[in-house]
Amino acid sequence: MSSLSRELVFLILQFLDEEKFKETVHKLEQESGFFFNMKYFEDQVQAGEWDEVERYLCGFTKVEDNRYSMKIFFEIRKQKYLEALDKQDRAKAVEVLVKDLKVFASFNEELFKEITQLLTLDNFRQNEQLSKYGDTKSARTIMLVELKKLIEANPLFRDKLTFPGFKASRLRTLINQSLNWQHQLCKNPRPNPDIKTLFTDHTCASNNGARAPPPTNGPLTGPVPKAGVFPPIGAHSPFQPVVSPSASAIAGWMSSANPSIPHAAVAAAPPGLVQPGAAAFLKHPRSQPGGPGLDYQMADSEHLMKRIRSGQSDEVSFSGSTHQPNIYSPDDLPKTVTRLLNQGSNVMSMDFHPQQQTVLLGRSFISPSRTVSEFSSVGTNVGDISIWEVGSRDRLVHKTFKVWDISACSMPLQTTLVKDATISVNRCIWGPDGSILGVAFSKHIVQIYTYNPAVELRQHLEIDAHIGGVNDIAFAHPNKQLCIVTCGDDKTIKVWDAVAGRRQYIFEGHEAPVYSVCPHYKENIQFIFSTAIDGKIKAWLYDCLGSRVDYDAPGLWCTTMAYSADGTRLFSCGTSKEGESHLVEWNESEGAIKRTYSGFRKRSLGVVQFDTTRNRFLAAGDEFQIKFWDMDNINILTVVDADGGLPASPRLRFNKEGSLLAVTTADNGIKILVNTDGQRMLRMLESRGFEVSRGLSEAKPLAGALGSIANATTSVPPVLERSDRIPTPLSIGNHAAVDSIKVGDIKPRVLDNIDKFKSWKLPEIINSAQLKALRLPDPLTASKVVRLLYTNSGLALLALASNAVHKLWKWQRSERNPSGKSTASIVPQLWQPTNGALMSNDLSDTKPAEESAACIALSKNDSYVMSASGGKVSLFNMMTFKVMTTFMPPPPAATYLAFHPQDNNIIAIGMEDSSIQIYNVRVDEVKIKLEGHQKQITGLAFSQTLNVLVSSGADAQASAGKDRKCFFSFPLCVWNIDGWEKRKSRPIQAPPGQSSPLVGETKVEFHNDRSHLLVVHESQIAIYDSQLECVRLWSPRDSLSAAISSAIYSCDGLLLFTGFCDGAIGIFDADSLRLRCRIAPSAYISSPIASSNGTAFPVVIAPHPSDPNQFALGMSDGAVHVIEPSDAEPKWGSSASQDNGALPSVPSNSALNSQPSETPSR
């Protein structure tokens, strides 16, 4: 095959991949043998699709080709055989042995015999060479590493592992170039021809003899229909040079940063239609840098069926414009000053209340609102927020800044406020229907208010959102749920549930503080643009898989982005550090600047702000003026100085109609500029003596944005953006309080009225009727439970007692419990093998078992357990209780065990002598010894996300030596798991009011996000961020005043189960450390056992692996209890949540740094 034909195959592969012909793509790869897709191969191996793995390989090599190929096929078939044995599927194992592995007998007969003998074993791990075999997933991962090395070394795969680098949608581009050239050769070229087929050459039909003006070589627009058969290229003669056409969907932009990532579509849809295929690329993550092979990105071709069903043309249009003609003139711009509002402090942000749509005489149109459009919210540099009624010049609401619940704030915020209490508003914005208002402040927090027709602002949520400033806030509607989007100095973007304030997503990837966010959607794809102060633009899907865009904004500093009102055109405005300002329109298809608007001064004094209106005009504040542009013309349309008195870079904001424009003044005021419609509206309001409060109270109540809809008949659009950009107001709920408002209540409330909120009622569970509790049967000698864990399947519970004996309870399948899942409603069986053997650890010769530290770790497939109780570390077979091997004889003794997240054969072992040994079980050797603690290791936790191991010890914060000099030891250390060097160490933070050094064991556990760390000490439970800074801390007090004995996350990471030395259990919200409920000992201990040490208490807590509300307690008296909520209240603390409403505040537990804000003031 010629080189050009080979390249054509690659173009077809790219095209098929963009059109989501997944199976066809890989079939063509295999049949052509030109490109071995390592990513696809890895996915099939990890999924255990062995037939497909071998079929795909056979397109490139056969078993007998060379020794590399033979080894590849042998490893695959051996793994297939071992998995069948592991599943106890003997018939399948025999089939694999006879059909797949026997071919290798002629090359190594002894090996084949040894493999055959595995059939005779109850567990193939009894074979010495396979004793270290982990679970299926880890075994496949280990095998893949070997396979990749063999493939890369195999000469048959040379030059087939890398997909050639060329621009996305290259085949479509060539087709468009061909059409362009054909059109140039037409005798009578028409300006807007239609292309209805690719099967014949294009010609323009004559137009009554009239000759149209010659066409330009502009980019083609309109989707190219999918061709059933692509014509042959023929002699491969060079194409004539033409201007390359541009793609039109946002998907193109999302992919052009990486030449190996294809565009999703060729051209724009007809004017007025949603862009076909737009943002389809956003559905898929980019391939990892340096990853093998090509991670194909699939374009969304569903638009084709949508167009067919709706009867829309699928013709290719040569039209040069994709936007509808504007019918507005420059006279429609608001240029006349009609109001001056005195705010009294520097205005930082403004936003008009969204308006409503009316219907007149059966014809639907947008009219100036007579009720709510003239309200605007204002935020200032001293943290104040105000609501103005523009028509009457009245300030309806004014609130000074105040932290609503200082005790719920993170430690960095409390420290910041103590050092410097000044705070300013960075952004304020109305929600989509005007019933909710969000304010982002310059230090950490976001406050959300609800707003009702009685002109009342009521506190709804206070979120400790970011470390440093919260630089922007917006509302969005992913998954049909109203959410709050924020960004901040900690370089992150976060998405919060607008009802409860719980964090739903966190997007990390910016390397500088994030300056602005712009949520949007194309078709059904919802995404967020973000900009940082290093000039980087990124885009994110709501999937936490990383950014899809990485581009540079003009000026490389502070930039904001906004879509036109109809959502079809994207603009950005920014200023560089040198003062050069840039207002541009983006070509979404290529991630390139389509148009740069001129007219800014060379050195702007401040960051220029801008806004859009009527799908036609742009406005920006610069040179003490307001500058206007037509979106289709790069030159300034007109300039207005608003009668003077403006700052160098005034802030500005249009209302939705574009009839009013609010502009900040240099003397802490706001000027309202109007056009003819705006002037007429304000005069009408004045002449009628319009009273906002009465008008609003008599008007139909606004639907709330946070509650549920009783009778919803209208659908909710998929995404909500800036409130003045929503074509119609949304109603997604109702506030019960709206119907009960009386006219006499119409009076602005101030911040001091928050005491009218209902106080939070803490549920107390004091008797067994309020929960389900089961003490597990145990005829063996009672001894304190020191370690406790569920099996990964959730079908059994394993305890290790202080006498070194393991106990295993299994729940049996029955009619009452068909799944065999652990439950407090059914008594399990204390399981032992038929020979009655006990699973007992090796003991120390110098120390009693009760005084020795115990540790335990369970394999992912529940087949074996690793454990120690002061003696050697033992590896037990969970089915037979037999000791498979022992290692690490004392001294020193092992005190904690943790499996490496990427290799089940690597174990971190904390030691009694304060060291940590990284041990390879497979080769039985210590890879490295880590030293950084002063006392024994009490906790180890891996994070694959952060690529670290965190260790904790029984170190004190500070100690005095014999010479009475003070030295520090560090109970928390962070180690890089690549080179095992120590990154950081620090003491744990003492609770407020406790000055004496902290002593005793410290334990650690990573949250499900693998970024935040739970630190447990008898004096506290605390949340630390990735920089090892404490962002949450709770210490025993009030009804839970005893020392903490144990704490652990629920399986979903939403709850924190905490045990106390008086027997009580506290269940906390894991995000805010807010106590949800308290369980008294009397609720689960039928008759409290008194001893010399007092009432029995939970030494260890184990969360169920799949039920977030079930946990087990290992007690100091040797008992094991399983605890669940009652059937009446299936979730812990759920009754309190319903009784009390939303929590007054939900601070974030996420923080990446505590450095001062480097983000410029807005």
mmCIF file of C-alpha atoms in Angstrom, residues 520-759:
data_model
loop_
_atom_site.group_PDB
_atom_site.id
_atom_site.type_symbol
_atom_site.label_atom_id
_atom_site.label_comp_id
_atom_site.label_asym_id
_atom_site.label_seq_id
_atom_site.Cartn_x
_atom_site.Cartn_y
_atom_site.Cartn_z
ATOM 1 C CA HIS A 520 -22.544 27.687 29.659
ATOM 2 C CA TYR A 521 -23.962 24.878 27.549
ATOM 3 C CA LYS A 522 -24.095 23.788 23.946
ATOM 4 C CA GLU A 523 -26.791 21.311 23.012
ATOM 5 C CA ASN A 524 -26.968 19.121 26.112
ATOM 6 C CA ILE A 525 -23.323 19.521 27.081
ATOM 7 C CA GLN A 526 -22.839 21.703 30.136
ATOM 8 C CA PHE A 527 -19.440 23.118 30.941
ATOM 9 C CA ILE A 528 -17.580 25.924 32.669
ATOM 10 C CA PHE A 529 -14.985 28.267 31.245
ATOM 11 C CA SER A 530 -12.478 29.597 33.756
ATOM 12 C CA THR A 531 -9.678 32.141 33.523
ATOM 13 C CA ALA A 532 -6.691 32.577 35.825
ATOM 14 C CA ILE A 533 -4.396 35.533 36.427
ATOM 15 C CA ASP A 534 -1.617 33.850 34.457
ATOM 16 C CA GLY A 535 -3.829 34.270 31.394
ATOM 17 C CA LYS A 536 -4.798 30.601 31.083
ATOM 18 C CA ILE A 537 -8.285 29.704 29.849
ATOM 19 C CA LYS A 538 -9.606 26.264 30.723
ATOM 20 C CA ALA A 539 -12.937 24.487 30.255
ATOM 21 C CA TRP A 540 -14.416 21.813 32.485
ATOM 22 C CA LEU A 541 -17.214 19.294 32.332
ATOM 23 C CA TYR A 542 -19.048 18.317 35.480
ATOM 24 C CA ASP A 543 -17.054 15.082 35.727
ATOM 25 C CA CYS A 544 -13.811 15.868 37.608
ATOM 26 C CA LEU A 545 -11.722 14.439 34.743
ATOM 27 C CA GLY A 546 -9.631 17.533 34.171
ATOM 28 C CA SER A 547 -9.815 20.514 31.865
ATOM 29 C CA ARG A 548 -10.546 20.179 28.154
ATOM 30 C CA VAL A 549 -8.968 23.492 27.170
ATOM 31 C CA ASP A 550 -5.634 25.113 27.914
ATOM 32 C CA TYR A 551 -5.244 28.387 26.012
ATOM 33 C CA ASP A 552 -3.724 31.776 26.576
ATOM 34 C CA ALA A 553 -5.963 34.805 26.878
ATOM 35 C CA PRO A 554 -4.742 38.064 25.323
ATOM 36 C CA GLY A 555 -2.780 40.049 27.876
ATOM 37 C CA LEU A 556 -1.985 36.976 30.011
ATOM 38 C CA TRP A 557 -3.512 38.451 33.156
ATOM 39 C CA CYS A 558 -7.027 39.279 34.364
ATOM 40 C CA THR A 559 -9.711 38.201 31.887
ATOM 41 C CA THR A 560 -13.461 37.708 32.061
ATOM 42 C CA MET A 561 -15.567 35.807 29.525
ATOM 43 C CA ALA A 562 -19.209 36.162 28.505
ATOM 44 C CA TYR A 563 -21.533 34.825 25.851
ATOM 45 C CA SER A 564 -23.954 36.918 23.878
ATOM 46 C CA ALA A 565 -27.528 36.808 25.125
ATOM 47 C CA ASP A 566 -28.468 34.070 22.661
ATOM 48 C CA GLY A 567 -25.448 31.998 23.715
ATOM 49 C CA THR A 568 -23.955 31.726 20.217
ATOM 50 C CA ARG A 569 -20.988 34.114 20.438
ATOM 51 C CA LEU A 570 -18.181 34.103 22.981
ATOM 52 C CA PHE A 571 -16.280 37.215 24.048
ATOM 53 C CA SER A 572 -13.555 37.987 26.537
ATOM 54 C CA CYS A 573 -12.109 41.181 27.915
ATOM 55 C CA GLY A 574 -8.880 41.452 29.863
ATOM 56 C CA THR A 575 -6.020 43.697 30.845
ATOM 57 C CA SER A 576 -2.341 42.833 31.045
ATOM 58 C CA LYS A 577 -0.043 43.781 33.890
ATOM 59 C CA GLU A 578 1.333 46.530 31.650
ATOM 60 C CA GLY A 579 -2.151 48.021 31.251
ATOM 61 C CA GLU A 580 -2.869 46.831 27.713
ATOM 62 C CA SER A 581 -6.536 45.896 27.345
ATOM 63 C CA HIS A 582 -7.988 43.393 24.896
ATOM 64 C CA LEU A 583 -11.636 42.876 23.927
ATOM 65 C CA VAL A 584 -11.975 39.930 21.551
ATOM 66 C CA GLU A 585 -14.464 37.507 20.044
ATOM 67 C CA TRP A 586 -13.398 33.876 19.983
ATOM 68 C CA ASN A 587 -13.706 31.377 17.166
ATOM 69 C CA GLU A 588 -14.944 28.438 19.192
ATOM 70 C CA SER A 589 -14.117 25.950 16.454
ATOM 71 C CA GLU A 590 -10.390 26.555 16.586
ATOM 72 C CA GLY A 591 -9.753 28.163 19.945
ATOM 73 C CA ALA A 592 -8.493 31.180 18.062
ATOM 74 C CA ILE A 593 -9.330 34.851 18.247
ATOM 75 C CA LYS A 594 -11.860 35.693 15.551
ATOM 76 C CA ARG A 595 -12.002 39.429 16.067
ATOM 77 C CA THR A 596 -10.042 41.949 18.159
ATOM 78 C CA TYR A 597 -11.805 45.222 18.919
ATOM 79 C CA SER A 598 -9.765 48.408 18.797
ATOM 80 C CA GLY A 599 -10.100 51.646 20.696
ATOM 81 C CA PHE A 600 -8.476 51.075 24.094
ATOM 82 C CA ARG A 601 -5.845 53.421 25.419
ATOM 83 C CA LYS A 602 -2.349 51.990 25.477
ATOM 84 C CA ARG A 603 -2.129 52.009 29.261
ATOM 85 C CA SER A 604 -5.464 51.343 30.941
ATOM 86 C CA LEU A 605 -5.613 52.464 34.549
ATOM 87 C CA GLY A 606 -7.052 49.332 36.094
ATOM 88 C CA VAL A 607 -8.664 46.118 34.877
ATOM 89 C CA VAL A 608 -11.219 46.905 32.187
ATOM 90 C CA GLN A 609 -14.716 45.460 32.726
ATOM 91 C CA PHE A 610 -17.208 44.761 29.937
ATOM 92 C CA ASP A 611 -20.757 43.580 29.232
ATOM 93 C CA THR A 612 -22.909 42.556 26.255
ATOM 94 C CA THR A 613 -26.491 43.371 25.301
ATOM 95 C CA ARG A 614 -29.129 42.625 22.661
ATOM 96 C CA ASN A 615 -26.894 40.147 20.802
ATOM 97 C CA ARG A 616 -25.478 43.205 19.101
ATOM 98 C CA PHE A 617 -23.482 45.548 21.316
ATOM 99 C CA LEU A 618 -20.445 45.405 23.579
ATOM 100 C CA ALA A 619 -19.573 48.004 26.212
ATOM 101 C CA ALA A 620 -16.412 48.493 28.283
ATOM 102 C CA GLY A 621 -15.236 51.072 30.785
ATOM 103 C CA ASP A 622 -11.950 52.741 29.817
ATOM 104 C CA GLU A 623 -10.325 56.209 29.922
ATOM 105 C CA PHE A 624 -13.027 57.595 32.271
ATOM 106 C CA GLN A 625 -15.608 56.731 29.593
ATOM 107 C CA ILE A 626 -17.940 54.044 28.357
ATOM 108 C CA LYS A 627 -16.983 52.676 24.957
ATOM 109 C CA PHE A 628 -19.465 50.838 22.728
ATOM 110 C CA TRP A 629 -18.838 48.459 19.839
ATOM 111 C CA ASP A 630 -21.031 46.703 17.322
ATOM 112 C CA MET A 631 -20.225 43.000 17.689
ATOM 113 C CA ASP A 632 -19.566 42.726 13.950
ATOM 114 C CA ASN A 633 -17.233 45.729 13.706
ATOM 115 C CA ILE A 634 -13.845 46.040 15.372
ATOM 116 C CA ASN A 635 -13.959 49.839 15.464
ATOM 117 C CA ILE A 636 -15.548 51.830 18.273
ATOM 118 C CA LEU A 637 -19.192 52.625 17.600
ATOM 119 C CA THR A 638 -19.512 55.490 20.046
ATOM 120 C CA VAL A 639 -18.149 56.841 23.336
ATOM 121 C CA VAL A 640 -20.072 58.267 26.307
ATOM 122 C CA ASP A 641 -18.617 60.080 29.321
ATOM 123 C CA ALA A 642 -21.905 60.002 31.298
ATOM 124 C CA ASP A 643 -21.599 63.707 32.113
ATOM 125 C CA GLY A 644 -18.196 63.090 33.685
ATOM 126 C CA GLY A 645 -17.259 61.884 37.132
ATOM 127 C CA LEU A 646 -16.391 58.346 36.112
ATOM 128 C CA PRO A 647 -13.293 56.486 37.371
ATOM 129 C CA ALA A 648 -10.512 55.483 34.991
ATOM 130 C CA SER A 649 -12.017 52.017 34.439
ATOM 131 C CA PRO A 650 -15.678 52.229 35.482
ATOM 132 C CA ARG A 651 -17.639 49.069 36.167
ATOM 133 C CA LEU A 652 -20.825 48.671 34.184
ATOM 134 C CA ARG A 653 -23.825 46.405 33.805
ATOM 135 C CA PHE A 654 -26.769 46.255 31.392
ATOM 136 C CA ASN A 655 -30.217 45.098 32.390
ATOM 137 C CA LYS A 656 -31.537 42.244 30.294
ATOM 138 C CA GLU A 657 -33.493 44.488 27.915
ATOM 139 C CA GLY A 658 -30.470 46.647 27.290
ATOM 140 C CA SER A 659 -32.567 49.728 28.109
ATOM 141 C CA LEU A 660 -30.688 50.525 31.336
ATOM 142 C CA LEU A 661 -26.957 50.678 31.973
ATOM 143 C CA ALA A 662 -25.518 51.011 35.474
ATOM 144 C CA VAL A 663 -22.063 52.620 35.683
ATOM 145 C CA THR A 664 -19.917 53.254 38.769
ATOM 146 C CA THR A 665 -18.701 56.757 39.563
ATOM 147 C CA ALA A 666 -15.510 58.046 41.123
ATOM 148 C CA ASP A 667 -17.362 59.364 44.187
ATOM 149 C CA ASN A 668 -18.824 56.012 45.310
ATOM 150 C CA GLY A 669 -22.033 56.325 43.356
ATOM 151 C CA ILE A 670 -23.859 54.678 40.491
ATOM 152 C CA LYS A 671 -25.180 56.420 37.382
ATOM 153 C CA ILE A 672 -28.092 54.938 35.488
ATOM 154 C CA LEU A 673 -28.023 55.548 31.743
ATOM 155 C CA VAL A 674 -31.121 54.934 29.638
ATOM 156 C CA ASN A 675 -32.216 54.762 26.026
ATOM 157 C CA THR A 676 -35.625 55.859 24.767
ATOM 158 C CA ASP A 677 -37.382 52.744 26.034
ATOM 159 C CA GLY A 678 -35.689 53.016 29.413
ATOM 160 C CA GLN A 679 -36.617 56.679 29.749
ATOM 161 C CA ARG A 680 -40.222 55.939 28.858
ATOM 162 C CA MET A 681 -40.333 53.091 31.397
ATOM 163 C CA LEU A 682 -38.951 55.182 34.260
ATOM 164 C CA ARG A 683 -41.277 58.100 33.501
ATOM 165 C CA MET A 684 -44.244 55.772 33.477
ATOM 166 C CA LEU A 685 -43.250 54.431 36.869
ATOM 167 C CA GLU A 686 -42.876 57.957 38.236
ATOM 168 C CA SER A 687 -46.215 59.124 36.856
ATOM 169 C CA ARG A 688 -48.041 56.239 38.397
ATOM 170 C CA GLY A 689 -46.437 56.808 41.791
ATOM 171 C CA PHE A 690 -45.165 53.290 41.607
ATOM 172 C CA GLU A 691 -44.398 51.680 44.939
ATOM 173 C CA VAL A 692 -42.157 48.704 44.676
ATOM 174 C CA SER A 693 -43.090 47.057 47.933
ATOM 175 C CA ARG A 694 -46.819 47.144 47.278
ATOM 176 C CA GLY A 695 -46.479 46.224 43.661
ATOM 177 C CA LEU A 696 -44.380 43.246 44.490
ATOM 178 C CA SER A 697 -46.580 42.065 47.339
ATOM 179 C CA GLU A 698 -49.640 42.191 45.078
ATOM 180 C CA ALA A 699 -47.886 40.588 42.164
ATOM 181 C CA LYS A 700 -47.842 36.875 41.578
ATOM 182 C CA PRO A 701 -45.132 35.474 43.889
ATOM 183 C CA LEU A 702 -41.839 34.582 42.323
ATOM 184 C CA ALA A 703 -41.084 30.890 42.388
ATOM 185 C CA GLY A 704 -38.197 30.091 44.642
ATOM 186 C CA ALA A 705 -35.035 28.658 43.296
ATOM 187 C CA LEU A 706 -34.369 26.214 46.079
ATOM 188 C CA GLY A 707 -37.443 24.233 46.957
ATOM 189 C CA SER A 708 -39.521 21.629 45.175
ATOM 190 C CA ILE A 709 -42.294 22.313 42.653
ATOM 191 C CA ALA A 710 -45.771 21.284 43.587
ATOM 192 C CA ASN A 711 -47.243 21.381 40.073
ATOM 193 C CA ALA A 712 -44.495 21.961 37.577
ATOM 194 C CA THR A 713 -45.617 22.052 33.989
ATOM 195 C CA THR A 714 -42.711 23.803 32.313
ATOM 196 C CA SER A 715 -39.391 22.179 31.716
ATOM 197 C CA VAL A 716 -36.212 23.557 33.167
ATOM 198 C CA PRO A 717 -33.476 24.508 30.708
ATOM 199 C CA PRO A 718 -30.318 22.473 31.093
ATOM 200 C CA VAL A 719 -28.111 25.325 32.244
ATOM 201 C CA LEU A 720 -28.494 28.624 33.998
ATOM 202 C CA GLU A 721 -25.989 31.388 33.593
ATOM 203 C CA ARG A 722 -25.864 35.035 34.496
ATOM 204 C CA SER A 723 -29.316 36.100 35.471
ATOM 205 C CA ASP A 724 -29.577 38.768 32.804
ATOM 206 C CA ARG A 725 -28.794 36.224 30.107
ATOM 207 C CA ILE A 726 -31.743 33.891 30.648
ATOM 208 C CA PRO A 727 -34.431 34.329 27.974
ATOM 209 C CA THR A 728 -37.238 33.395 30.338
ATOM 210 C CA PRO A 729 -37.300 33.283 34.127
ATOM 211 C CA LEU A 730 -37.128 29.839 35.683
ATOM 212 C CA SER A 731 -39.366 28.505 38.392
ATOM 213 C CA ILE A 732 -37.876 25.512 40.098
ATOM 214 C CA GLY A 733 -39.507 25.696 43.448
ATOM 215 C CA ASN A 734 -41.563 27.588 45.963
ATOM 216 C CA HIS A 735 -40.733 29.077 49.341
ATOM 217 C CA ALA A 736 -43.451 28.320 51.813
ATOM 218 C CA ALA A 737 -42.860 31.648 53.460
ATOM 219 C CA VAL A 738 -43.992 33.563 50.370
ATOM 220 C CA ASP A 739 -47.678 32.781 50.827
ATOM 221 C CA SER A 740 -47.660 33.777 54.472
ATOM 222 C CA ILE A 741 -46.174 37.262 54.024
ATOM 223 C CA LYS A 742 -48.408 40.106 55.163
ATOM 224 C CA VAL A 743 -48.318 43.669 53.900
ATOM 225 C CA GLY A 744 -47.339 44.880 57.332
ATOM 226 C CA ASP A 745 -44.175 42.776 57.126
ATOM 227 C CA ILE A 746 -42.838 44.677 54.153
ATOM 228 C CA LYS A 747 -39.769 46.121 55.755
ATOM 229 C CA PRO A 748 -36.118 45.488 55.050
ATOM 230 C CA ARG A 749 -34.477 43.216 57.602
ATOM 231 C CA VAL A 750 -30.926 43.749 58.709
ATOM 232 C CA LEU A 751 -28.249 41.240 59.554
ATOM 233 C CA ASP A 752 -28.872 41.396 63.268
ATOM 234 C CA ASN A 753 -32.199 39.625 62.790
ATOM 235 C CA ILE A 754 -30.575 36.261 62.245
ATOM 236 C CA ASP A 755 -31.555 35.251 65.763
ATOM 237 C CA LYS A 756 -35.034 34.644 64.366
ATOM 238 C CA PHE A 757 -33.738 31.521 62.672
ATOM 239 C CA LYS A 758 -34.678 28.320 64.406
ATOM 240 C CA SER A 759 -31.907 26.987 66.560
#
